[in-house]
Amino acid sequence: QVQLVESGGGSVQAGGSLRLSCAASGFTVSEYCMAWFRLAPGKEREAVARIDSHSLIDYRDSVKGRFTIFRDKAKNTLYLQMNSLKPEDTAMYYCAAQPDPGLGSCTLDFPWGLWNYPGLGTQVTVSS
């Protein structure tokens, strides 16, 4: 049974850091396309980072240079290291996974509703 469980969210002041974790079961994270999404009040859900099965990585422009996506194969866990946090980073953060057959679906713009395995989310709140 495939399951994704996020953790690591919390409340921090602007300029602070958080590391989000997405523990996976039922599949191997290094063999899948995986991404971090966020949903802020009044905004559409957007992917902020993704990593494919070849470890190619993309970031949304708004988080480039501040966020880092990476995987720990031994722990079968996906991470999002978030530094220099801003109030506009406040959102519910979700991880998601899908098989990666190399057909072009592993992109930041691939719709949330089409990802095979979505997580339940973890809240990040950044105060000014």
PDB file of C-alpha atoms in Angstrom:
ATOM      1  CA  GLN A   1       0.000   0.000   0.000  1.00  0.00           C
ATOM      2  CA  VAL A   2       1.413   3.350  -1.073  1.00  0.00           C
ATOM      3  CA  GLN A   3       1.497   6.035   1.578  1.00  0.00           C
ATOM      4  CA  LEU A   4       3.130   9.451   1.901  1.00  0.00           C
ATOM      5  CA  VAL A   5       3.361  11.127   5.299  1.00  0.00           C
ATOM      6  CA  GLU A   6       4.633  14.681   5.568  1.00  0.00           C
ATOM      7  CA  SER A   7       6.117  16.221   8.694  1.00  0.00           C
ATOM      8  CA  GLY A   8       8.342  19.085   9.743  1.00  0.00           C
ATOM      9  CA  GLY A   9       5.990  22.001   9.299  1.00  0.00           C
ATOM     10  CA  GLY A  10       5.641  24.681  11.914  1.00  0.00           C
ATOM     11  CA  SER A  11       5.762  28.385  12.647  1.00  0.00           C
ATOM     12  CA  VAL A  12       8.912  30.409  12.096  1.00  0.00           C
ATOM     13  CA  GLN A  13       9.883  34.036  11.729  1.00  0.00           C
ATOM     14  CA  ALA A  14      10.904  35.488   8.407  1.00  0.00           C
ATOM     15  CA  GLY A  15      14.464  34.551   7.576  1.00  0.00           C
ATOM     16  CA  GLY A  16      14.209  31.254   9.403  1.00  0.00           C
ATOM     17  CA  SER A  17      14.471  27.694   8.137  1.00  0.00           C
ATOM     18  CA  LEU A  18      12.446  24.516   8.174  1.00  0.00           C
ATOM     19  CA  ARG A  19      13.015  21.040   6.777  1.00  0.00           C
ATOM     20  CA  LEU A  20       9.982  19.157   5.572  1.00  0.00           C
ATOM     21  CA  SER A  21      10.007  15.373   5.338  1.00  0.00           C
ATOM     22  CA  CYS A  22       7.854  13.042   3.268  1.00  0.00           C
ATOM     23  CA  ALA A  23       8.192   9.449   4.403  1.00  0.00           C
ATOM     24  CA  ALA A  24       7.153   7.010   1.708  1.00  0.00           C
ATOM     25  CA  SER A  25       6.011   3.425   1.885  1.00  0.00           C
ATOM     26  CA  GLY A  26       4.937   1.020  -0.816  1.00  0.00           C
ATOM     27  CA  PHE A  27       7.393   2.267  -3.415  1.00  0.00           C
ATOM     28  CA  THR A  28      10.995   3.462  -3.734  1.00  0.00           C
ATOM     29  CA  VAL A  29      11.308   7.242  -3.776  1.00  0.00           C
ATOM     30  CA  SER A  30      14.457   7.210  -5.916  1.00  0.00           C
ATOM     31  CA  GLU A  31      12.592   5.412  -8.722  1.00  0.00           C
ATOM     32  CA  TYR A  32       9.670   7.844  -8.902  1.00  0.00           C
ATOM     33  CA  CYS A  33       9.043  11.413  -9.907  1.00  0.00           C
ATOM     34  CA  MET A  34       8.379  13.348  -6.713  1.00  0.00           C
ATOM     35  CA  ALA A  35       7.424  16.905  -5.962  1.00  0.00           C
ATOM     36  CA  TRP A  36       6.553  19.367  -3.257  1.00  0.00           C
ATOM     37  CA  PHE A  37       3.405  21.440  -3.699  1.00  0.00           C
ATOM     38  CA  ARG A  38       1.975  24.245  -1.623  1.00  0.00           C
ATOM     39  CA  LEU A  39      -1.465  25.712  -1.208  1.00  0.00           C
ATOM     40  CA  ALA A  40      -1.814  29.181   0.257  1.00  0.00           C
ATOM     41  CA  PRO A  41      -5.121  30.839   1.170  1.00  0.00           C
ATOM     42  CA  GLY A  42      -6.685  32.450  -1.859  1.00  0.00           C
ATOM     43  CA  LYS A  43      -4.133  30.997  -4.244  1.00  0.00           C
ATOM     44  CA  GLU A  44      -3.927  27.979  -6.500  1.00  0.00           C
ATOM     45  CA  ARG A  45      -1.910  24.965  -5.458  1.00  0.00           C
ATOM     46  CA  GLU A  46       1.508  25.070  -7.105  1.00  0.00           C
ATOM     47  CA  ALA A  47       4.481  22.779  -7.310  1.00  0.00           C
ATOM     48  CA  VAL A  48       7.588  24.447  -5.928  1.00  0.00           C
ATOM     49  CA  ALA A  49      10.156  21.700  -6.529  1.00  0.00           C
ATOM     50  CA  ARG A  50      10.378  18.367  -8.254  1.00  0.00           C
ATOM     51  CA  ILE A  51      12.954  15.624  -8.671  1.00  0.00           C
ATOM     52  CA  ASP A  52      12.735  12.859 -11.228  1.00  0.00           C
ATOM     53  CA  SER A  53      14.047   9.300 -11.255  1.00  0.00           C
ATOM     54  CA  HIS A  54      17.336  10.540 -12.764  1.00  0.00           C
ATOM     55  CA  SER A  55      17.685  13.116  -9.963  1.00  0.00           C
ATOM     56  CA  LEU A  56      17.027  16.027 -12.306  1.00  0.00           C
ATOM     57  CA  ILE A  57      15.596  18.892 -10.301  1.00  0.00           C
ATOM     58  CA  ASP A  58      13.444  21.925 -11.053  1.00  0.00           C
ATOM     59  CA  TYR A  59      12.327  24.759  -8.799  1.00  0.00           C
ATOM     60  CA  ARG A  60       9.660  27.412  -9.067  1.00  0.00           C
ATOM     61  CA  ASP A  61      11.359  30.775  -9.590  1.00  0.00           C
ATOM     62  CA  SER A  62       9.937  32.082  -6.324  1.00  0.00           C
ATOM     63  CA  VAL A  63      11.905  29.537  -4.268  1.00  0.00           C
ATOM     64  CA  LYS A  64      15.107  29.172  -6.300  1.00  0.00           C
ATOM     65  CA  GLY A  65      18.190  29.672  -4.178  1.00  0.00           C
ATOM     66  CA  ARG A  66      16.196  29.240  -0.958  1.00  0.00           C
ATOM     67  CA  PHE A  67      14.629  25.760  -1.156  1.00  0.00           C
ATOM     68  CA  THR A  68      16.391  22.449  -1.784  1.00  0.00           C
ATOM     69  CA  ILE A  69      14.668  19.172  -2.646  1.00  0.00           C
ATOM     70  CA  PHE A  70      16.529  15.943  -1.977  1.00  0.00           C
ATOM     71  CA  ARG A  71      15.992  12.275  -1.185  1.00  0.00           C
ATOM     72  CA  ASP A  72      17.436   9.850   1.349  1.00  0.00           C
ATOM     73  CA  LYS A  73      17.352   6.413  -0.242  1.00  0.00           C
ATOM     74  CA  ALA A  74      18.127   4.591   3.007  1.00  0.00           C
ATOM     75  CA  LYS A  75      15.176   6.237   4.742  1.00  0.00           C
ATOM     76  CA  ASN A  76      12.995   6.209   1.619  1.00  0.00           C
ATOM     77  CA  THR A  77      12.157   9.813   2.367  1.00  0.00           C
ATOM     78  CA  LEU A  78      11.839  12.998   0.353  1.00  0.00           C
ATOM     79  CA  TYR A  79      12.859  16.308   1.916  1.00  0.00           C
ATOM     80  CA  LEU A  80      12.428  20.009   1.305  1.00  0.00           C
ATOM     81  CA  GLN A  81      14.974  22.222   3.003  1.00  0.00           C
ATOM     82  CA  MET A  82      13.555  25.734   3.185  1.00  0.00           C
ATOM     83  CA  ASN A  83      15.865  28.612   4.071  1.00  0.00           C
ATOM     84  CA  SER A  84      15.377  32.383   4.152  1.00  0.00           C
ATOM     85  CA  LEU A  85      11.677  31.880   4.589  1.00  0.00           C
ATOM     86  CA  LYS A  86       9.316  34.724   3.747  1.00  0.00           C
ATOM     87  CA  PRO A  87       5.754  35.407   4.884  1.00  0.00           C
ATOM     88  CA  GLU A  88       4.596  34.613   1.360  1.00  0.00           C
ATOM     89  CA  ASP A  89       5.879  31.063   1.832  1.00  0.00           C
ATOM     90  CA  THR A  90       3.078  30.489   4.318  1.00  0.00           C
ATOM     91  CA  ALA A  91       1.012  27.580   3.017  1.00  0.00           C
ATOM     92  CA  MET A  92       0.069  23.962   3.451  1.00  0.00           C
ATOM     93  CA  TYR A  93       2.857  21.922   1.879  1.00  0.00           C
ATOM     94  CA  TYR A  94       2.221  18.562   0.233  1.00  0.00           C
ATOM     95  CA  CYS A  95       4.442  15.956  -1.322  1.00  0.00           C
ATOM     96  CA  ALA A  96       3.346  13.878  -4.281  1.00  0.00           C
ATOM     97  CA  ALA A  97       4.689  10.993  -6.315  1.00  0.00           C
ATOM     98  CA  GLN A  98       4.091   9.366  -9.654  1.00  0.00           C
ATOM     99  CA  PRO A  99       5.834   6.683 -11.697  1.00  0.00           C
ATOM    100  CA  ASP A 100       8.450   8.162 -14.016  1.00  0.00           C
ATOM    101  CA  PRO A 101       8.468   6.378 -17.376  1.00  0.00           C
ATOM    102  CA  GLY A 102      10.144   9.372 -18.987  1.00  0.00           C
ATOM    103  CA  LEU A 103       7.108  10.484 -20.962  1.00  0.00           C
ATOM    104  CA  GLY A 104       7.278  14.116 -19.914  1.00  0.00           C
ATOM    105  CA  SER A 105       4.798  14.210 -17.035  1.00  0.00           C
ATOM    106  CA  CYS A 106       7.431  14.867 -14.381  1.00  0.00           C
ATOM    107  CA  THR A 107       7.266  18.646 -14.488  1.00  0.00           C
ATOM    108  CA  LEU A 108       6.345  21.482 -12.148  1.00  0.00           C
ATOM    109  CA  ASP A 109       3.254  22.153 -14.222  1.00  0.00           C
ATOM    110  CA  PHE A 110       1.814  18.638 -14.149  1.00  0.00           C
ATOM    111  CA  PRO A 111      -1.599  19.067 -12.524  1.00  0.00           C
ATOM    112  CA  TRP A 112      -1.947  18.131  -8.858  1.00  0.00           C
ATOM    113  CA  GLY A 113      -5.026  16.054  -9.568  1.00  0.00           C
ATOM    114  CA  LEU A 114      -3.115  13.756 -11.896  1.00  0.00           C
ATOM    115  CA  TRP A 115      -0.325  12.818  -9.498  1.00  0.00           C
ATOM    116  CA  ASN A 116      -0.829   9.200  -8.502  1.00  0.00           C
ATOM    117  CA  TYR A 117       0.075   9.525  -4.844  1.00  0.00           C
ATOM    118  CA  PRO A 118      -0.591  12.774  -2.965  1.00  0.00           C
ATOM    119  CA  GLY A 119       0.239  13.370   0.684  1.00  0.00           C
ATOM    120  CA  LEU A 120      -2.003  14.955   3.306  1.00  0.00           C
ATOM    121  CA  GLY A 121       0.146  18.002   3.950  1.00  0.00           C
ATOM    122  CA  THR A 122       1.979  19.862   6.667  1.00  0.00           C
ATOM    123  CA  GLN A 123       1.397  23.520   7.561  1.00  0.00           C
ATOM    124  CA  VAL A 124       4.134  26.121   7.291  1.00  0.00           C
ATOM    125  CA  THR A 125       3.549  29.574   8.753  1.00  0.00           C
ATOM    126  CA  VAL A 126       6.090  32.368   8.388  1.00  0.00           C
ATOM    127  CA  SER A 127       5.584  35.522  10.399  1.00  0.00           C
ATOM    128  CA  SER A 128       7.103  38.896   9.611  1.00  0.00           C
TER     129      SER A 128
END
